[in-house]
XYZ file of C-alpha atoms in Angstrom:
351
model
C 71.165 178.823 6.048
C 69.057 176.294 4.241
C 69.851 172.742 5.281
C 69.286 169.992 2.713
C 67.135 167.112 3.838
C 67.298 163.655 2.356
C 64.086 161.730 1.728
C 65.001 159.058 4.319
C 65.583 161.546 7.134
C 62.304 163.283 6.492
C 60.146 160.181 6.604
C 59.515 160.427 10.354
C 58.753 164.162 10.390
C 56.495 166.364 8.269
C 58.378 167.535 5.227
C 58.822 171.300 4.916
C 59.804 172.983 1.647
C 60.072 171.582 -1.853
C 62.499 169.670 -3.993
C 65.336 171.762 -5.387
C 64.369 170.784 -8.939
C 60.869 172.141 -8.391
C 62.137 175.398 -6.874
C 64.602 175.960 -9.706
C 61.920 175.216 -12.288
C 59.585 177.688 -10.601
C 62.381 180.283 -10.678
C 62.517 179.880 -14.456
C 65.969 178.289 -14.642
C 64.823 175.369 -16.773
C 62.308 172.545 -16.811
C 62.451 169.901 -14.088
C 63.912 167.338 -16.450
C 66.628 169.724 -17.612
C 67.430 170.680 -14.011
C 67.842 167.018 -13.112
C 70.423 166.706 -15.891
C 72.149 169.872 -14.675
C 72.386 168.386 -11.163
C 73.805 165.152 -12.574
C 76.438 167.211 -14.432
C 77.393 169.000 -11.201
C 76.251 172.441 -12.380
C 73.999 173.097 -9.352
C 75.583 173.788 -5.957
C 74.394 174.634 -2.436
C 76.713 176.749 -0.324
C 79.547 175.910 -2.676
C 79.003 172.142 -2.654
C 77.501 170.322 -5.648
C 73.974 169.057 -5.113
C 73.928 165.269 -5.361
C 70.227 164.579 -5.964
C 67.292 166.530 -7.419
C 65.209 165.239 -4.500
C 67.045 167.529 -2.071
C 64.441 169.391 0.000
C 64.870 173.148 0.471
C 62.728 175.858 1.981
C 64.255 178.552 -0.242
C 66.912 179.040 -2.915
C 69.238 180.957 -0.619
C 72.821 179.784 -1.235
C 71.948 177.906 -4.437
C 74.057 178.604 -7.524
C 73.796 177.408 -11.121
C 77.038 177.446 -13.069
C 78.484 179.558 -10.248
C 75.799 182.267 -10.469
C 73.414 182.763 -7.523
C 69.753 182.061 -8.141
C 67.331 184.842 -7.351
C 64.060 184.257 -5.567
C 61.295 183.327 -7.991
C 59.313 186.270 -9.312
C 55.598 186.038 -10.124
C 54.996 183.775 -13.097
C 54.717 185.558 -16.430
C 52.989 184.101 -19.465
C 53.332 185.232 -23.083
C 51.327 184.443 -26.216
C 53.422 184.063 -29.364
C 52.144 183.589 -32.909
C 54.687 181.111 -34.220
C 55.175 181.337 -37.981
C 55.662 178.253 -40.081
C 59.310 177.292 -40.636
C 60.659 177.920 -37.110
C 61.807 175.278 -34.638
C 60.617 175.371 -31.032
C 64.020 174.832 -29.448
C 66.808 176.941 -28.014
C 69.388 175.838 -30.565
C 69.533 173.518 -33.567
C 72.677 171.539 -34.489
C 71.719 171.793 -38.160
C 71.637 175.582 -37.989
C 67.952 175.956 -38.764
C 66.078 179.004 -37.496
C 64.387 178.806 -34.107
C 61.804 180.931 -32.323
C 64.574 182.456 -30.193
C 66.126 183.931 -33.347
C 62.918 185.909 -33.906
C 61.841 186.830 -30.359
C 62.665 190.329 -29.045
C 65.959 190.450 -27.165
C 64.601 192.431 -24.193
C 62.349 189.605 -22.958
C 63.156 187.553 -19.838
C 64.255 183.959 -20.178
C 61.244 182.081 -21.559
C 60.552 178.372 -21.868
C 57.947 177.063 -24.341
C 54.822 175.287 -23.165
C 54.697 172.168 -25.294
C 55.924 172.289 -28.858
C 54.738 172.987 -32.365
C 56.183 171.205 -35.392
C 58.374 173.013 -37.906
C 55.472 173.518 -40.333
C 52.790 174.099 -37.703
C 51.844 177.680 -36.951
C 49.691 179.490 -34.447
C 49.564 179.949 -30.698
C 52.633 179.032 -28.657
C 52.716 179.780 -24.932
C 55.982 180.940 -23.365
C 56.504 181.333 -19.625
C 59.121 182.271 -17.057
C 57.854 179.698 -14.561
C 58.625 176.006 -14.856
C 55.797 175.013 -12.530
C 53.261 176.872 -14.665
C 54.712 175.176 -17.738
C 54.192 171.774 -16.123
C 50.640 172.620 -15.106
C 49.787 173.624 -18.670
C 51.372 170.558 -20.253
C 50.157 167.717 -18.040
C 47.298 165.748 -19.688
C 45.826 165.145 -16.225
C 45.186 168.890 -15.908
C 42.686 168.654 -18.770
C 43.743 171.828 -20.592
C 42.202 171.916 -24.081
C 44.127 172.656 -27.264
C 42.214 173.778 -30.364
C 43.553 173.407 -33.915
C 42.318 174.217 -37.403
C 43.619 171.998 -40.173
C 43.367 172.330 -43.935
C 43.673 168.922 -45.528
C 43.386 167.387 -48.978
C 40.860 164.612 -49.345
C 37.335 163.642 -48.407
C 35.959 163.044 -44.925
C 32.475 163.055 -43.438
C 31.216 164.502 -40.185
C 30.263 160.996 -39.094
C 33.889 159.850 -39.433
C 35.072 162.818 -37.400
C 32.525 162.196 -34.665
C 33.928 158.708 -34.146
C 37.141 160.311 -32.825
C 35.268 161.298 -29.652
C 35.874 157.720 -28.480
C 39.604 157.929 -29.200
C 41.598 155.962 -31.749
C 44.619 153.655 -31.782
C 47.161 154.128 -34.581
C 50.174 151.812 -34.938
C 50.018 150.816 -31.298
C 49.663 154.386 -29.977
C 46.407 155.232 -28.235
C 45.066 158.750 -28.767
C 42.422 160.054 -26.401
C 39.081 161.694 -27.066
C 39.087 164.310 -29.843
C 36.203 166.663 -30.576
C 36.398 167.155 -34.349
C 34.066 169.118 -36.609
C 33.986 169.657 -40.352
C 33.958 173.411 -40.913
C 33.736 173.737 -44.690
C 34.927 172.397 -48.022
C 36.995 174.426 -50.468
C 37.349 172.474 -53.675
C 39.336 169.317 -52.984
C 40.309 170.553 -49.498
C 38.461 170.508 -46.181
C 38.860 172.627 -43.058
C 38.588 170.657 -39.820
C 38.552 171.954 -36.251
C 39.939 169.611 -33.586
C 39.913 170.027 -29.795
C 42.018 167.678 -27.677
C 43.617 167.547 -24.234
C 46.638 165.260 -24.589
C 48.762 166.947 -27.225
C 50.961 163.972 -28.141
C 53.682 164.339 -30.724
C 52.161 165.076 -34.170
C 48.778 163.914 -32.878
C 46.577 166.004 -35.176
C 48.499 165.125 -38.328
C 48.606 161.409 -37.557
C 44.901 161.203 -36.755
C 43.911 163.018 -39.957
C 46.278 160.884 -42.019
C 44.624 157.853 -40.442
C 41.339 159.155 -41.909
C 42.900 159.421 -45.376
C 43.603 163.156 -45.334
C 46.847 164.943 -46.173
C 47.379 168.022 -43.996
C 48.670 171.067 -45.863
C 48.233 173.667 -43.134
C 47.863 173.379 -39.351
C 47.118 176.272 -36.988
C 46.754 176.158 -33.223
C 44.146 178.740 -32.280
C 43.672 178.144 -28.549
C 45.448 176.723 -25.521
C 43.130 176.498 -22.536
C 41.537 179.918 -22.019
C 44.251 181.672 -24.016
C 43.380 182.564 -27.633
C 45.527 183.408 -30.632
C 43.186 186.321 -31.327
C 44.494 189.090 -33.575
C 48.194 188.312 -33.111
C 49.966 188.383 -36.453
C 52.730 185.884 -37.302
C 55.836 186.761 -35.297
C 54.010 188.981 -32.784
C 54.086 188.362 -29.024
C 51.873 189.625 -26.199
C 51.843 189.133 -22.428
C 48.910 187.732 -20.455
C 47.674 189.914 -17.627
C 48.744 188.771 -14.172
C 45.225 188.297 -12.819
C 44.417 186.046 -15.815
C 47.435 183.885 -14.983
C 46.293 183.659 -11.358
C 42.772 182.797 -12.484
C 44.063 179.984 -14.696
C 46.155 178.481 -11.901
C 43.083 178.514 -9.687
C 40.885 176.804 -12.310
C 42.919 175.302 -15.200
C 39.927 173.705 -16.937
C 37.954 176.926 -17.303
C 37.804 177.966 -20.942
C 37.159 181.310 -22.632
C 33.692 182.646 -23.277
C 31.865 181.203 -26.321
C 31.766 184.678 -27.895
C 35.551 184.936 -27.874
C 35.909 181.432 -29.278
C 33.465 182.199 -32.113
C 35.407 185.333 -32.994
C 38.611 183.294 -33.212
C 36.963 180.678 -35.419
C 35.875 183.318 -37.916
C 39.353 184.768 -38.347
C 42.014 182.344 -37.073
C 44.719 183.386 -39.503
C 45.517 186.353 -41.717
C 43.802 186.198 -45.072
C 43.684 188.305 -48.200
C 41.520 191.398 -48.042
C 38.063 190.895 -49.575
C 37.326 192.424 -52.955
C 35.491 195.770 -52.848
C 31.742 195.571 -53.241
C 30.258 197.139 -56.336
C 28.130 200.247 -55.843
C 24.407 199.871 -56.606
C 23.380 200.757 -60.143
C 21.822 204.170 -60.664
C 18.710 204.711 -62.716
C 19.585 204.371 -66.371
C 23.205 203.442 -65.662
C 24.895 200.036 -65.294
C 26.499 199.051 -61.984
C 30.100 200.107 -61.557
C 32.831 197.480 -61.698
C 34.071 196.188 -58.275
C 37.606 197.481 -58.820
C 36.450 201.067 -59.208
C 33.273 200.942 -57.153
C 34.756 202.972 -54.327
C 36.273 205.626 -56.637
C 33.624 207.919 -58.048
C 34.626 210.519 -60.626
C 34.822 213.965 -59.144
C 32.514 216.430 -60.868
C 32.399 220.149 -60.265
C 29.200 221.489 -58.748
C 26.591 222.678 -61.191
C 26.616 226.202 -59.856
C 30.256 226.682 -60.778
C 31.740 226.373 -64.278
C 33.950 223.315 -64.714
C 36.454 225.271 -66.864
C 37.121 228.969 -67.402
C 34.759 230.312 -70.018
C 32.127 227.599 -69.682
C 28.578 228.874 -69.548
C 26.625 228.477 -66.394
C 23.481 226.449 -66.280
C 20.464 228.337 -67.691
C 18.191 230.010 -65.207
C 14.481 230.433 -65.867
C 14.298 233.830 -64.165
C 17.161 235.393 -66.127
C 15.813 234.246 -69.527
C 12.491 235.941 -69.032
C 14.055 239.259 -68.129
C 16.530 239.163 -71.019
C 13.906 238.613 -73.743
C 13.091 241.570 -76.005
C 9.664 243.037 -75.495
C 8.667 242.088 -79.059
C 8.901 238.450 -78.325
C 6.291 238.678 -75.628
C 3.524 239.564 -78.187
C 4.700 237.035 -80.755
C 2.542 234.318 -79.378
C -0.190 232.228 -80.922
C -3.534 234.010 -81.064
C -5.710 233.352 -78.100
C -9.414 232.569 -78.366
C -11.773 235.545 -77.970
C -13.007 236.095 -74.512
C -16.557 237.093 -73.657
C -17.071 240.790 -73.012
C -17.031 241.903 -69.478
C -19.573 244.317 -68.002
C -18.774 247.966 -68.894
C -16.933 247.147 -72.107
C -17.947 249.460 -75.033
C -19.672 247.803 -77.933
C -18.700 248.669 -81.504
C -21.199 250.900 -83.319
C -23.296 249.335 -86.035
C -24.253 251.101 -89.235
C -27.787 252.339 -89.233
C -30.080 250.821 -91.725
């Protein structure tokens, strides 16, 4: 049986095990903060007795129950990539009745907790995990995990203004850390800006861009650490391979290869299909219109008639054989040729 140990009794001896809140978070029950509230509410028990403090030290979860149900030993951490659409809340339930991500996720998934949050109108990559300890490792600013966003905003900004964000900025008493921002392109009155940061404070990207005089109309998270949004369509979910999860936990600051990042930058979100390219103009003919460039009219082969009764193409060999023999001699007169040896000469009258 696991015996709880208070912090005071363990001060003189090496502490074995972990806090119950940490073990429950690792088992995927909830986050540490939520588990602390559950312990305060008396929902967590050990051998039938309510746990009094989240600092209780345990070597295992044997005998621990939550709401009367036994807690299983933690399974290997699983991590999922979800393309959150705009208009969904990242919460388990909403008092106002608005739609949440859990209304859209498949029902056969294990219990998942989100890593960080995305605003209602922010779309893109959202990480979901079964392991509370992995969630904490991904979220802590001290871990140094990068988050990459692409923002479409209305207004004017220069690359020089964006480069000043590398030193951080203070807005209304809130200090935001270093941000690597780059101006991607301009589309009319809008600009596309890529921003890479490591803190991920509440509404950080929007507030920083508004501080620069821009109004954000679309915000997409394309990367979280080494994990990329990739080709996931809005509403789709995919699981990270186990050895990639282990590799991240071993080196959280390692990012993806530059080739993979470049591919994500080129196509971070679904866009309309490009218009078909017009076919090159043929000799003596104008170029085809783009809408019909890929549809060429079907013509029957020359050797076969296009309709019953149509004449076949004329053939030089058949025409010569079908001519009457009289037409062969009806040709312009040819110039006289010189006589060849042996030809008879016409007789001349004798004088």
